[in-house]
Tab-separated table of C-alpha atoms in Angstrom:
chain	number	residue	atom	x	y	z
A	1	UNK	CA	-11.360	-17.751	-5.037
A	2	UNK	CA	-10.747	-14.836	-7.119
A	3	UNK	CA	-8.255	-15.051	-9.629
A	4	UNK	CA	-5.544	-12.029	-9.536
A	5	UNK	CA	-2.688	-11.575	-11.975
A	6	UNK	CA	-0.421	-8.539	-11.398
A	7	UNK	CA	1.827	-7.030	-13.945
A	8	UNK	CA	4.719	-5.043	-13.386
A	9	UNK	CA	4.950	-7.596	-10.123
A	10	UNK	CA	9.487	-6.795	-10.403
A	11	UNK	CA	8.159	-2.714	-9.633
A	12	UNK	CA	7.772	-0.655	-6.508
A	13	UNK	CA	4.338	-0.997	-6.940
A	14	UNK	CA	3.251	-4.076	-8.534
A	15	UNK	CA	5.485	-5.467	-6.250
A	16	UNK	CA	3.890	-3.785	-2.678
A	17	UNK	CA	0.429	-4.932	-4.681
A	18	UNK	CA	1.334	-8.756	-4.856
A	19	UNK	CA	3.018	-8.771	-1.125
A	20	UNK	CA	-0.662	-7.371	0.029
A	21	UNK	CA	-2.506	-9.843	-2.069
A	22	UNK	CA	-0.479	-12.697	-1.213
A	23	UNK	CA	-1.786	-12.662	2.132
A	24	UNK	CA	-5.372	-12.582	1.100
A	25	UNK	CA	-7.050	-16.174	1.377
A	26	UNK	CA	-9.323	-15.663	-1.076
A	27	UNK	CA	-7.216	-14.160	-3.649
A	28	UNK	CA	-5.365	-16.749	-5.948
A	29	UNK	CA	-2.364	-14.628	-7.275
A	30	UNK	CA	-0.094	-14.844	-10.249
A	31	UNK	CA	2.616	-12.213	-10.916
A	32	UNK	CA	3.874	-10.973	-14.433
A	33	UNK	CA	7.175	-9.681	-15.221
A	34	UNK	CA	9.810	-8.833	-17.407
A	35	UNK	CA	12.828	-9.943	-14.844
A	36	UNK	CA	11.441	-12.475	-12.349
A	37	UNK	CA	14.351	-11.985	-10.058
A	38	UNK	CA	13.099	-9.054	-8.816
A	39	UNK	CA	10.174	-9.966	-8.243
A	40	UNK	CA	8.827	-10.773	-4.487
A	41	UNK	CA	9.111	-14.507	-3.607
A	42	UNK	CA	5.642	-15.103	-2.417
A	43	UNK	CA	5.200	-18.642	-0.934
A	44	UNK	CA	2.834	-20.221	-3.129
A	45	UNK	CA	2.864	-17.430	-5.607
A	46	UNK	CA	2.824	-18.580	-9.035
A	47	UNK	CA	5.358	-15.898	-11.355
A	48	UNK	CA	5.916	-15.732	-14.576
A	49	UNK	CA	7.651	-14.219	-17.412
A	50	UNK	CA	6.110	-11.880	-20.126
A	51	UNK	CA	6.769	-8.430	-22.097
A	52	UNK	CA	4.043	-6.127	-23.074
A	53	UNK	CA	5.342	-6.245	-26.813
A	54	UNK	CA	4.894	-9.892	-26.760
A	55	UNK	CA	1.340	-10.595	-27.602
A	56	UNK	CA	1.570	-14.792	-26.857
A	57	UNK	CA	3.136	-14.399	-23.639
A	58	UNK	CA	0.860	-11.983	-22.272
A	59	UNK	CA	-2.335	-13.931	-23.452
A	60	UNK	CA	-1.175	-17.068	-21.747
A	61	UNK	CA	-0.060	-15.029	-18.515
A	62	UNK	CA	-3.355	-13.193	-18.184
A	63	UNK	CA	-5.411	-16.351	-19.186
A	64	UNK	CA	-8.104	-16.941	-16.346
A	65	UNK	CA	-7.835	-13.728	-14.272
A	66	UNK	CA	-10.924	-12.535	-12.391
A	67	UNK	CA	-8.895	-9.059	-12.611
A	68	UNK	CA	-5.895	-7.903	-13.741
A	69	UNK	CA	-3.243	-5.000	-12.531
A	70	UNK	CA	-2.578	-3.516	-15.655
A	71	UNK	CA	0.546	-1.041	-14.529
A	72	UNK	CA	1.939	1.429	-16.895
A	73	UNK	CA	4.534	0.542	-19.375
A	74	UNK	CA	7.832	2.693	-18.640
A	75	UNK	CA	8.834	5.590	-20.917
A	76	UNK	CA	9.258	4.558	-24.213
A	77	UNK	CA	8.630	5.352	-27.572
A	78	UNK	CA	6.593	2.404	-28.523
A	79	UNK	CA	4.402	2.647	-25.204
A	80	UNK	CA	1.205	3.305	-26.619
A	81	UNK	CA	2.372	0.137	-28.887
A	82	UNK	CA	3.011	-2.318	-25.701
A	83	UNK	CA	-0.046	-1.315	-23.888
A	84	UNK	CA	-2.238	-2.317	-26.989
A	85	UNK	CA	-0.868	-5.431	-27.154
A	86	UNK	CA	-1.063	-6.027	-23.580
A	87	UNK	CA	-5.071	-5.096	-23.745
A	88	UNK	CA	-5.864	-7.065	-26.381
A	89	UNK	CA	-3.963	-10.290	-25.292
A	90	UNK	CA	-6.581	-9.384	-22.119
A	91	UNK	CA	-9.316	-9.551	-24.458
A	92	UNK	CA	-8.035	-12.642	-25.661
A	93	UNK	CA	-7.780	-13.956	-22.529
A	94	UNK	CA	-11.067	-13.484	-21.281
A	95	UNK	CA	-9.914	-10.941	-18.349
A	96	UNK	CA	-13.103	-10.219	-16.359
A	97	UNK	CA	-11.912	-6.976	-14.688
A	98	UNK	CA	-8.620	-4.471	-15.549
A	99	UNK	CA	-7.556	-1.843	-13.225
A	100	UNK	CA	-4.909	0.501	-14.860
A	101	UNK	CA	-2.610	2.545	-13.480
A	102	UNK	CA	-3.039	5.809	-15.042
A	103	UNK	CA	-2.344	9.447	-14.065
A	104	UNK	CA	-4.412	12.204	-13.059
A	105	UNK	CA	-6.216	14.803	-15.529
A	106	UNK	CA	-5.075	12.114	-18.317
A	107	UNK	CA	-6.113	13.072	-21.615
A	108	UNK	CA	-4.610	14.347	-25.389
A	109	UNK	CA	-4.440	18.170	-23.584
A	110	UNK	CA	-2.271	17.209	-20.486
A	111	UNK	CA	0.286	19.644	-19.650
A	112	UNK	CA	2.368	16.374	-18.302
A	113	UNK	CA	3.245	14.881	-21.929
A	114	UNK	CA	3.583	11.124	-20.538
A	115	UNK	CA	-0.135	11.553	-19.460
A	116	UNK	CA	-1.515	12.039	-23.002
A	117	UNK	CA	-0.388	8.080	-23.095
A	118	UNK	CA	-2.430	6.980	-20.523
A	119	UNK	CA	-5.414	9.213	-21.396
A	120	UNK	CA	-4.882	7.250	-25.304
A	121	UNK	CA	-4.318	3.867	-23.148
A	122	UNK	CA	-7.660	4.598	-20.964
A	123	UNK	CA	-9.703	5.090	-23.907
A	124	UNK	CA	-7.959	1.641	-25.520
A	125	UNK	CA	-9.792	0.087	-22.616
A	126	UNK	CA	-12.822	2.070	-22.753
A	127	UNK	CA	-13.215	0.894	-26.827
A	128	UNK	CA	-11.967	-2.943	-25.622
A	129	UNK	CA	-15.307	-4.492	-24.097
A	130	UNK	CA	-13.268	-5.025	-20.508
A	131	UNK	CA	-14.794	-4.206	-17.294
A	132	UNK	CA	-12.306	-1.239	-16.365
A	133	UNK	CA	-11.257	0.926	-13.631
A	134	UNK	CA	-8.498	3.717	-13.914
A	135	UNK	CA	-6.234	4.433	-11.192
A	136	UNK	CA	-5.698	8.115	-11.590
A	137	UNK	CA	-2.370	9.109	-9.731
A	138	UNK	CA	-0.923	12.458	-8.543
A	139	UNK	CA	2.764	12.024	-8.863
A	140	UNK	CA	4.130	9.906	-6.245
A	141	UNK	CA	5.542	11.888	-3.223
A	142	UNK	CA	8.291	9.343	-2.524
A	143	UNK	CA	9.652	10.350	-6.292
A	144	UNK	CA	10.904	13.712	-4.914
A	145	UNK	CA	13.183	11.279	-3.234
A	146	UNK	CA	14.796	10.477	-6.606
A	147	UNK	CA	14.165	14.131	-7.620
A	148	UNK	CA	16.615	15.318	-4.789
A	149	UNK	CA	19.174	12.954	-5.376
A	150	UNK	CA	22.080	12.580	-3.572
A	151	UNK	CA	22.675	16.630	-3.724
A	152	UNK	CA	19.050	16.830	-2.150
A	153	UNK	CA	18.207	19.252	-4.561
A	154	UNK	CA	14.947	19.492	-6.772
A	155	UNK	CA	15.401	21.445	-9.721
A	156	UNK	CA	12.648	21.947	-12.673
A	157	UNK	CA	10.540	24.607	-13.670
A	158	UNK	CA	7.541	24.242	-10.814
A	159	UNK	CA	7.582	28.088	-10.115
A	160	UNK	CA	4.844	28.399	-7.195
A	161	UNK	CA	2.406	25.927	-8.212
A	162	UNK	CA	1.259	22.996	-6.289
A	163	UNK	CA	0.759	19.428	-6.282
A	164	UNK	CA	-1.114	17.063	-3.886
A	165	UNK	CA	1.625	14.341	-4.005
A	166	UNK	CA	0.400	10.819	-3.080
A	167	UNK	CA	2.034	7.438	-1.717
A	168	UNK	CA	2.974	4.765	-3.730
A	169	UNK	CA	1.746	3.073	-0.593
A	170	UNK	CA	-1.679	4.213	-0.972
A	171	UNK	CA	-1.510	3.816	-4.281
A	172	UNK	CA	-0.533	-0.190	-3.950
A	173	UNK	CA	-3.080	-0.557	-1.412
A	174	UNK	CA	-6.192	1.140	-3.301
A	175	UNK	CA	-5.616	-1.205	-6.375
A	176	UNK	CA	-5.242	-4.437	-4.199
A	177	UNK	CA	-8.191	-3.418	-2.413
A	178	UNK	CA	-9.739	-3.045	-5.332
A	179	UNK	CA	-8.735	-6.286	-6.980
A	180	UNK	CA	-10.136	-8.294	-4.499
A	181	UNK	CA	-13.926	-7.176	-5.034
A	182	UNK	CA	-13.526	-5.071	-8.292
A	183	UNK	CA	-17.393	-5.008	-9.432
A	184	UNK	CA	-18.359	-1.665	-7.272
A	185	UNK	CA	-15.465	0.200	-8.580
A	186	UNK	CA	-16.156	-0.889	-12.396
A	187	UNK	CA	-16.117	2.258	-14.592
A	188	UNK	CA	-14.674	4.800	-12.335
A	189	UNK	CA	-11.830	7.059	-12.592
A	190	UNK	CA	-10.366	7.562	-9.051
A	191	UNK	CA	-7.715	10.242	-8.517
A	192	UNK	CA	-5.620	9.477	-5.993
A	193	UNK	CA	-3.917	11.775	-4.020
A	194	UNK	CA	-2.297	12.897	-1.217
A	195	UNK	CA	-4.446	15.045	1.687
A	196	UNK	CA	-3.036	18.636	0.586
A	197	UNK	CA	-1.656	20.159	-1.897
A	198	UNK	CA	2.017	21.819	-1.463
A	199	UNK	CA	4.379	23.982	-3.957
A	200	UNK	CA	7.811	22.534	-4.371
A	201	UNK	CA	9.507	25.049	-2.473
A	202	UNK	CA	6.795	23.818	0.863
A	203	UNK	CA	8.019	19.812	0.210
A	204	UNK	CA	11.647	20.381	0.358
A	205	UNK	CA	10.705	22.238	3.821
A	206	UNK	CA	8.410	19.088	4.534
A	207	UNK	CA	11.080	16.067	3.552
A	208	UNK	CA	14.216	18.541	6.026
A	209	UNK	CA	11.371	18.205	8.762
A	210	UNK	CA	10.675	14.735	8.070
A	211	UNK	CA	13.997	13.185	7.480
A	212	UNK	CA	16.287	15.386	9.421
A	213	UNK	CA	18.846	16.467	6.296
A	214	UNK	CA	18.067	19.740	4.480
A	215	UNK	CA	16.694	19.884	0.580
A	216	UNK	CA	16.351	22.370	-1.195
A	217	UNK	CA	14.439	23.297	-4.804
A	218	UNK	CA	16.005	25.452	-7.284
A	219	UNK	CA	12.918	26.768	-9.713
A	220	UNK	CA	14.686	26.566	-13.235
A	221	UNK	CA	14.018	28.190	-15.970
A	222	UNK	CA	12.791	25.897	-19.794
A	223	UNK	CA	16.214	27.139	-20.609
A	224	UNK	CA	18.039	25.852	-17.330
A	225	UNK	CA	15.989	22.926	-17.335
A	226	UNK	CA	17.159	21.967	-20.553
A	227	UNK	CA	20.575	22.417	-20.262
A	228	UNK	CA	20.836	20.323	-16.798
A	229	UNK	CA	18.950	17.498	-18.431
A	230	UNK	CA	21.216	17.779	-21.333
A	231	UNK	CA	23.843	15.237	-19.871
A	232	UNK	CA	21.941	12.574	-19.965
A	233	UNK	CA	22.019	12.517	-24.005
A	234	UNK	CA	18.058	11.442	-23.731
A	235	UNK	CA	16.142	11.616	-26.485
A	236	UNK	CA	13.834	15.305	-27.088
A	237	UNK	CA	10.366	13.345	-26.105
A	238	UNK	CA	11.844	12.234	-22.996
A	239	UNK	CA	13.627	15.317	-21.793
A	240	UNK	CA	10.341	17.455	-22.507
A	241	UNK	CA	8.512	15.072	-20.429
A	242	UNK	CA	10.954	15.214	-17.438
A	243	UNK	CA	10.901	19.249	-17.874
A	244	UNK	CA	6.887	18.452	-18.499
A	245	UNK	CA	6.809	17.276	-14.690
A	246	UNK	CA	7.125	20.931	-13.481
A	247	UNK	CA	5.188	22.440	-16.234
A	248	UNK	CA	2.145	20.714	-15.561
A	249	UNK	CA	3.018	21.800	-11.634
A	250	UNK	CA	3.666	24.769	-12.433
A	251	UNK	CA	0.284	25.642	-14.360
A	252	UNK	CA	-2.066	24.845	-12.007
A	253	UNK	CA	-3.494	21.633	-13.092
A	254	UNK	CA	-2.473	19.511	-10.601
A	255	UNK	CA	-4.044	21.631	-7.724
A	256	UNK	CA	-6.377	18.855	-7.233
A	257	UNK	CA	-7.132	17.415	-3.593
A	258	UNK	CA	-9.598	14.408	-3.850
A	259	UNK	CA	-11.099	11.967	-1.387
A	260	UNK	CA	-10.842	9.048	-3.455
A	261	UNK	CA	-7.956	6.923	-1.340
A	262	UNK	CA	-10.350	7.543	1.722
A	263	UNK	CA	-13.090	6.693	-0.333
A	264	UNK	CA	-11.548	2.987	-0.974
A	265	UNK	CA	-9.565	2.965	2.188
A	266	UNK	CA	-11.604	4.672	4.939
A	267	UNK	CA	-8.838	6.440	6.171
A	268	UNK	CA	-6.889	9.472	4.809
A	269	UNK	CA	-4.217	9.556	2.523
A	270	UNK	CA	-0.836	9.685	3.900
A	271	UNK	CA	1.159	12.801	3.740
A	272	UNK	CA	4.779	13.751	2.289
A	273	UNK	CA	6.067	13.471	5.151
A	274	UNK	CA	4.902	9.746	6.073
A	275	UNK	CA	5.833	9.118	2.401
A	276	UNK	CA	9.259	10.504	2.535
A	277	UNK	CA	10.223	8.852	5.629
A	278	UNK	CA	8.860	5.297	5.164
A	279	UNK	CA	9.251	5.279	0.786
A	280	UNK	CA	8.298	2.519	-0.991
């Protein structure tokens, strides 16, 4: 049996990661969250409670995993704080494998801020000891869901660049795939992404064809962006990294179309408009 605990099990998808795994035979699964509630009930599924900012909890919850899910921390100011604690109660805990959830072109130069984190949190695991794999995603094409809102309108600075938006469902599937048998994909960076890359203004046209209602995006200015974030009295870190979503779009750096989901899946990535009709 191999010994799987998933984190973030009450999420879209830690929680599509556990339902997959839970119907593996040879996979004996825990799940780890911060509201068990919402978690799926698995029969047989063993669930419990921990935070990423408390050190005990997570040591005893990770204690005897083959591999581990590691997913992201939500935005916060004290991220980089909670995933430390989370990889060294691994350490602790004698994790043999962690696959993170990270975010593609990670690193202290991205132009989306919230991916400097995970670039900082990669090389946490890289310095740790752990057997590691990193999970590089494009940003999820069901999100434009929540982008569009009820108005089904998109509005950010994205100008004309493009993005190769992938599934969560890929996304879910790739890391239980790889949790089962983690050893061949130990010490890779996979980007994951969808199978071509679109401006904004081509996925509003995709998610009217695919869902039947019209959307529309409305390229904003830093200025404009600002100022129709500015309701939601969010702190300045957090508002520059919602406006940062488009930026990075915007500038060309996520123009990247990899074969990495086939490579783990042997079959291509789905496509906006799967994602947007079937979200996760």
């Amino acid at each position: 049996m191999t010994r799987v605990v998933v984190t973030g099990a009450t999420g879209r998808i830690g929680g599509q990661v556990a339902r997959l795994l839970a119907a593996a035979p040879e996979v004996e699964l825990r799940l780890v969250g911060r509201s068990l509630h919402r978690a799926p009930q698995l029969e047989g599924v063993e669930a419990v409670r921990a935070d990423f900012s408390d050190a005990a909890a997570c040591r005893e919850a990770f204690a005897g995993a083959d591999a581990l899910l590691l997913v992201s921390a939500g935005e916060a100011a004290d991220r980089l704080a909670q995933h430390r604690t989370a990889i060294d109660a691994a350490v602790d805990a004698g994790v043999g494998h962690v696959v993170y959830t990270s975010f593609l072109g990670a690193g202290p130069e991205a132009g989306f801020t919230l991916a400097r984190d995970h670039g900082a949190t990669e090389q946490m695991l890289r310095d740790s000891g752990l057997a590691w794999t990193f999970l590089r995603d494009s940003f999820y094409a069901d999100v434009l869901l929540d982008f569009a809102g009820e108005e089904r309108v998109i509005r950010g600075p994205g100008g004309t660049g493009r993005c190769a938006f992938v599934s969560r469902r890929d996304v879910a599937e790739v890391a239980a795939r790889i949790l089962r048998e983690a050893g061949p994909w130990a010490g890779r960076s996979l980007d994951l992404t969808g199978p071509v890359s679109v401006s904004l203004a081509e996925a509003v046209l995709l998610m009217t064809r695919a869902r039947g209602e019209e959307y529309e995006f409305v390229d904003e200015t830093l200025t404009e962006a600002r100022a129709s974030r500015a309701s939601y009295d969010a702190p300045d870190w957090q508002v520059e990294a919602w406006i940062s979503t488009y930026t990075a779009i915007a500038s060309g750096e996520l123009d990247v179309v990899s074969d990495d989901v086939e490579q783990v899946l042997g079959r291509a990535p789905l496509s906006v408009e799967e994602s947007v009709t079937d979200p996760l």
